PDB file of C-alpha atoms in Angstrom:
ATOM      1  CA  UNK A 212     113.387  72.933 166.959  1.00  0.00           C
ATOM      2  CA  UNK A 213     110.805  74.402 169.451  1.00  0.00           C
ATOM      3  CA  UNK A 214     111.675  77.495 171.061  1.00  0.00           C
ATOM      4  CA  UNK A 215     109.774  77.681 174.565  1.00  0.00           C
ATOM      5  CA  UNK A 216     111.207  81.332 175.051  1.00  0.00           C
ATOM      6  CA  UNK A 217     108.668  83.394 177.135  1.00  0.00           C
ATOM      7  CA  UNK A 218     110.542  86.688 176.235  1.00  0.00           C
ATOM      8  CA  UNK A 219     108.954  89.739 175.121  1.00  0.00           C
ATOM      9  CA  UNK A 220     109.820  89.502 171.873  1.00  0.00           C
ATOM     10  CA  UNK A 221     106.897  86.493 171.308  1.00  0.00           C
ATOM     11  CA  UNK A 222     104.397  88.864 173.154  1.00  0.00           C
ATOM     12  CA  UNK A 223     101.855  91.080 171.838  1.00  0.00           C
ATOM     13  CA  UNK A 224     102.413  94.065 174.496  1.00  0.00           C
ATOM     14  CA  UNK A 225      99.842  96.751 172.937  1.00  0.00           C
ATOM     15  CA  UNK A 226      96.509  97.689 174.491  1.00  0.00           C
ATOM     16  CA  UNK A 227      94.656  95.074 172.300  1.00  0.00           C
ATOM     17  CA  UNK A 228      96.754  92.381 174.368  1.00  0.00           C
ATOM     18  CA  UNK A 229      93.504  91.511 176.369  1.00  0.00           C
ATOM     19  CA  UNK A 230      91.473  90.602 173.080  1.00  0.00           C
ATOM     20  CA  UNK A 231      91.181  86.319 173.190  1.00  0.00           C
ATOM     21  CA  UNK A 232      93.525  86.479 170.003  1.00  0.00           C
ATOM     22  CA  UNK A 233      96.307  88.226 171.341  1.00  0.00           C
ATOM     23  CA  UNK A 234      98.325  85.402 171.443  1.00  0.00           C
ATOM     24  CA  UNK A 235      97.608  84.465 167.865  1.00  0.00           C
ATOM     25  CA  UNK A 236      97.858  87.701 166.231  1.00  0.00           C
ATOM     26  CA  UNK A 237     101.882  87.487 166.570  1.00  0.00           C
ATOM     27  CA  UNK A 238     103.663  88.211 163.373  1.00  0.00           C
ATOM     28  CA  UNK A 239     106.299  85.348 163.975  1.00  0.00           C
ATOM     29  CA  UNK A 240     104.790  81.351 164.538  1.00  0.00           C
ATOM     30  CA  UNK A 241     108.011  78.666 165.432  1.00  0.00           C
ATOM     31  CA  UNK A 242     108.693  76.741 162.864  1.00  0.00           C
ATOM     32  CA  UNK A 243     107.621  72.576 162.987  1.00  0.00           C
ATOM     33  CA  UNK A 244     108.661  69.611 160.514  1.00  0.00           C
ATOM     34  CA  UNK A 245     105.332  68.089 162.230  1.00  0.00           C
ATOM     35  CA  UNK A 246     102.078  69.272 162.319  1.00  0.00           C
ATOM     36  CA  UNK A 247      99.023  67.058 164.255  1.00  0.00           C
ATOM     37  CA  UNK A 248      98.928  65.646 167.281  1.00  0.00           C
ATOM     38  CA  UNK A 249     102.653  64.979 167.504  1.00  0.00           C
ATOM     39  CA  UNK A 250     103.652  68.047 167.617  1.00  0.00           C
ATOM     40  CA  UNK A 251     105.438  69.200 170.745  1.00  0.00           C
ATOM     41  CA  UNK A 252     105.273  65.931 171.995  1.00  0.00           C
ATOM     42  CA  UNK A 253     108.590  64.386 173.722  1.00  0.00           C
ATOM     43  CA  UNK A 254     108.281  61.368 170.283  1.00  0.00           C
ATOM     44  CA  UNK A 255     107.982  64.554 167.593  1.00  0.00           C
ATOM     45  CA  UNK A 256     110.346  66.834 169.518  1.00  0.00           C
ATOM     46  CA  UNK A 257     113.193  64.318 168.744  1.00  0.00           C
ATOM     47  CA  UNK A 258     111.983  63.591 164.797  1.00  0.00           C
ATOM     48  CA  UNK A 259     112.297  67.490 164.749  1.00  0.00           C
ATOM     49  CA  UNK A 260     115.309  67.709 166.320  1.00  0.00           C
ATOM     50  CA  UNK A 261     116.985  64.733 164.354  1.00  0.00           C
ATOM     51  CA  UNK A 262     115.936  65.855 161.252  1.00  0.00           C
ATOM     52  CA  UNK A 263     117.671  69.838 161.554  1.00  0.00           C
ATOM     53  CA  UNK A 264     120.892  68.336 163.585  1.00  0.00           C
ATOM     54  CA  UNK A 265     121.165  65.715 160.802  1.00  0.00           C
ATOM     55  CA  UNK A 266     120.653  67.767 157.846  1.00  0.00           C
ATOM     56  CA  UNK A 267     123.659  70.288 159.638  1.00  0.00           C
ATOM     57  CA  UNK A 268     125.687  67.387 159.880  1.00  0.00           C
ATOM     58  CA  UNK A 269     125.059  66.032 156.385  1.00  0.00           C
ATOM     59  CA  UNK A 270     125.704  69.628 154.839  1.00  0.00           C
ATOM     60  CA  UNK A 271     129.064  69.826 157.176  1.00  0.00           C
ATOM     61  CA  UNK A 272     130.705  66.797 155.854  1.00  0.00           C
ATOM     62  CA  UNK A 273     129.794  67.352 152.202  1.00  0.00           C
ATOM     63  CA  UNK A 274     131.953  70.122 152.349  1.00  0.00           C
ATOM     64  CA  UNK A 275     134.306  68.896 154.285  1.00  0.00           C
ATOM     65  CA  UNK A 276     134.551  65.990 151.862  1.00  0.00           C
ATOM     66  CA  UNK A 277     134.258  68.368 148.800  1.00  0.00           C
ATOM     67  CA  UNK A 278     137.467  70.437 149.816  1.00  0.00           C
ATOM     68  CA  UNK A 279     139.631  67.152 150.603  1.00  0.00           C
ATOM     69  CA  UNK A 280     138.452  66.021 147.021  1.00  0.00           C
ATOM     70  CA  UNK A 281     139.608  69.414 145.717  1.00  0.00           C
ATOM     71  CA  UNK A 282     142.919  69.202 147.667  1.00  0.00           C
ATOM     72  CA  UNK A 283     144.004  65.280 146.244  1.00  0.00           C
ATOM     73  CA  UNK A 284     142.799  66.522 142.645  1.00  0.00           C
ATOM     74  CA  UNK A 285     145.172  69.465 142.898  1.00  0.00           C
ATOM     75  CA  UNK A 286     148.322  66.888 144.269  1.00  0.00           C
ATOM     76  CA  UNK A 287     147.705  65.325 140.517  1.00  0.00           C
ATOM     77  CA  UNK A 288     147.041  68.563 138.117  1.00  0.00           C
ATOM     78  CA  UNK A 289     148.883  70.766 136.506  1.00  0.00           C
ATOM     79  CA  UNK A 290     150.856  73.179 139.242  1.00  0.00           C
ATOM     80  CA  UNK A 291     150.019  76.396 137.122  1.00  0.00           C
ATOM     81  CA  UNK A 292     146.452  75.735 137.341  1.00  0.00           C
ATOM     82  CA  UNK A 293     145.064  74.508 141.013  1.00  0.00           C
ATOM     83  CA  UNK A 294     141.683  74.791 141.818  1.00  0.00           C
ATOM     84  CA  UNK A 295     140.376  76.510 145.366  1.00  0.00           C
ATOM     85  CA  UNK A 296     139.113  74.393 147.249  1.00  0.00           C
ATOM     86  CA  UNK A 297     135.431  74.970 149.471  1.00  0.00           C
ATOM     87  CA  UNK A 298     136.959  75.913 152.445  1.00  0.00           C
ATOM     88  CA  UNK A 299     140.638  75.462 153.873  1.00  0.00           C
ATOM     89  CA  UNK A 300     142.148  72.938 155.968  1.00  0.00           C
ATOM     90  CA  UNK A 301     141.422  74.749 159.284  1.00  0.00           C
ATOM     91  CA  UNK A 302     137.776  75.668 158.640  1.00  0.00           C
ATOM     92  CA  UNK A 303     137.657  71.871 157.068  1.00  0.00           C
ATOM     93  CA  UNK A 304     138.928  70.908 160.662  1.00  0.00           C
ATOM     94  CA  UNK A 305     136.300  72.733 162.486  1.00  0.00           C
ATOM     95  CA  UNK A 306     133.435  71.383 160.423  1.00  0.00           C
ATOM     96  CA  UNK A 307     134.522  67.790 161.339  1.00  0.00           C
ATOM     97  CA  UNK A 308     134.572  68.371 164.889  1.00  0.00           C
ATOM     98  CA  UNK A 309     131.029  70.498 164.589  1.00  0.00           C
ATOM     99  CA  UNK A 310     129.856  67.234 162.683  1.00  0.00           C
ATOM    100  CA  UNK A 311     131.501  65.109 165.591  1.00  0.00           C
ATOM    101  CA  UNK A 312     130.021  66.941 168.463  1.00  0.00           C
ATOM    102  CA  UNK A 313     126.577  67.494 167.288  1.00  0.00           C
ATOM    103  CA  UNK A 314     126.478  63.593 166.520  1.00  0.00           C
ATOM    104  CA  UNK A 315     127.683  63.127 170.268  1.00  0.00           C
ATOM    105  CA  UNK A 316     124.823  65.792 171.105  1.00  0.00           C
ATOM    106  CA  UNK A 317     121.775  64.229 169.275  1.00  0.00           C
ATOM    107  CA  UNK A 318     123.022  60.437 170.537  1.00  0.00           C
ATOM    108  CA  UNK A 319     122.716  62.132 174.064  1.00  0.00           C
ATOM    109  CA  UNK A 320     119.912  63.919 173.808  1.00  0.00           C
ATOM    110  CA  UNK A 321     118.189  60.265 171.984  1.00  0.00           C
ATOM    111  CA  UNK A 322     119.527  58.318 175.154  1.00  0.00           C
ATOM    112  CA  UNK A 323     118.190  60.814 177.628  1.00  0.00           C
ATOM    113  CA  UNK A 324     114.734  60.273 175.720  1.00  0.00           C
ATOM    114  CA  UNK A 325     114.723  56.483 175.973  1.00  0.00           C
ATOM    115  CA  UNK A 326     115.966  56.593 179.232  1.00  0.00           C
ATOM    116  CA  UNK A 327     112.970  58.885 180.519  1.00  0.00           C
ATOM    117  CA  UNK A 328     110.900  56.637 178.569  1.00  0.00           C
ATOM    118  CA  UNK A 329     112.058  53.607 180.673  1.00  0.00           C
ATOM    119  CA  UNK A 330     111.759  54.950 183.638  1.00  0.00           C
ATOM    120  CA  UNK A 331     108.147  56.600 182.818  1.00  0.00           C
ATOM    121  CA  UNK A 332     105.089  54.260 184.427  1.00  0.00           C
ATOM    122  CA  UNK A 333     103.415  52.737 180.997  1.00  0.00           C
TER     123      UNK A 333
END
């Protein structure tokens, strides 16, 4: 995801800031799935942004679906031995509805995009 934060902490602020390279000498560069042309543009902002949001929500309900798995296989074993499962049914809860709501937020953010796109001159 792009982070257009103008804060100081981006900024070069030492007496060398007036050198042409200031702005590249930065220790920290924002991370990009795309490089090229693409990049930053309103087509690769939303690959970017679909790829991290769906990769959260991927790694959300495997473990969500890892600790139900755990919880049905301990209904059948032995009492004495039950295995932990990933994370309990609360936390299991709140990764759903993370899951839920960033789906809700990319399918938003996707519609807002093809709706700009629609009403854009072409």
């Amino acid at each position: 995801m792009i982070d257009n934060d103008s804060s100081s902490a981006g900024t070069n602020n030492n007496a060398n800031a007036t050198s042409p390279h200031a702005a590249d000498s930065t220790i920290h560069h924002d991370f990009h799935w795309i490089d090229g042309e693409l990049q930053g543009s309103l087509y690769g902002n939303l690959l970017e942004t679909t790829l991290d949001v769906s990769a959260g929500i991927h790694a959300c309900l495997q473990i969500v679906y890892a600790s139900a798995l755990e919880r049905a296989a301990n209904d059948d074993a032995d009492p004495e031995t039950p295995a932990t499962p990933v994370v309990g049914i609360v936390q299991a809860d709140q990764l759903m509805r993370l899951a839920m709501a960033s789906a809700g937020l990319l399918r938003d953010e996707a519609r807002r995009q093809v709706d700009e796109l629609a009403e854009s001159p072409t």
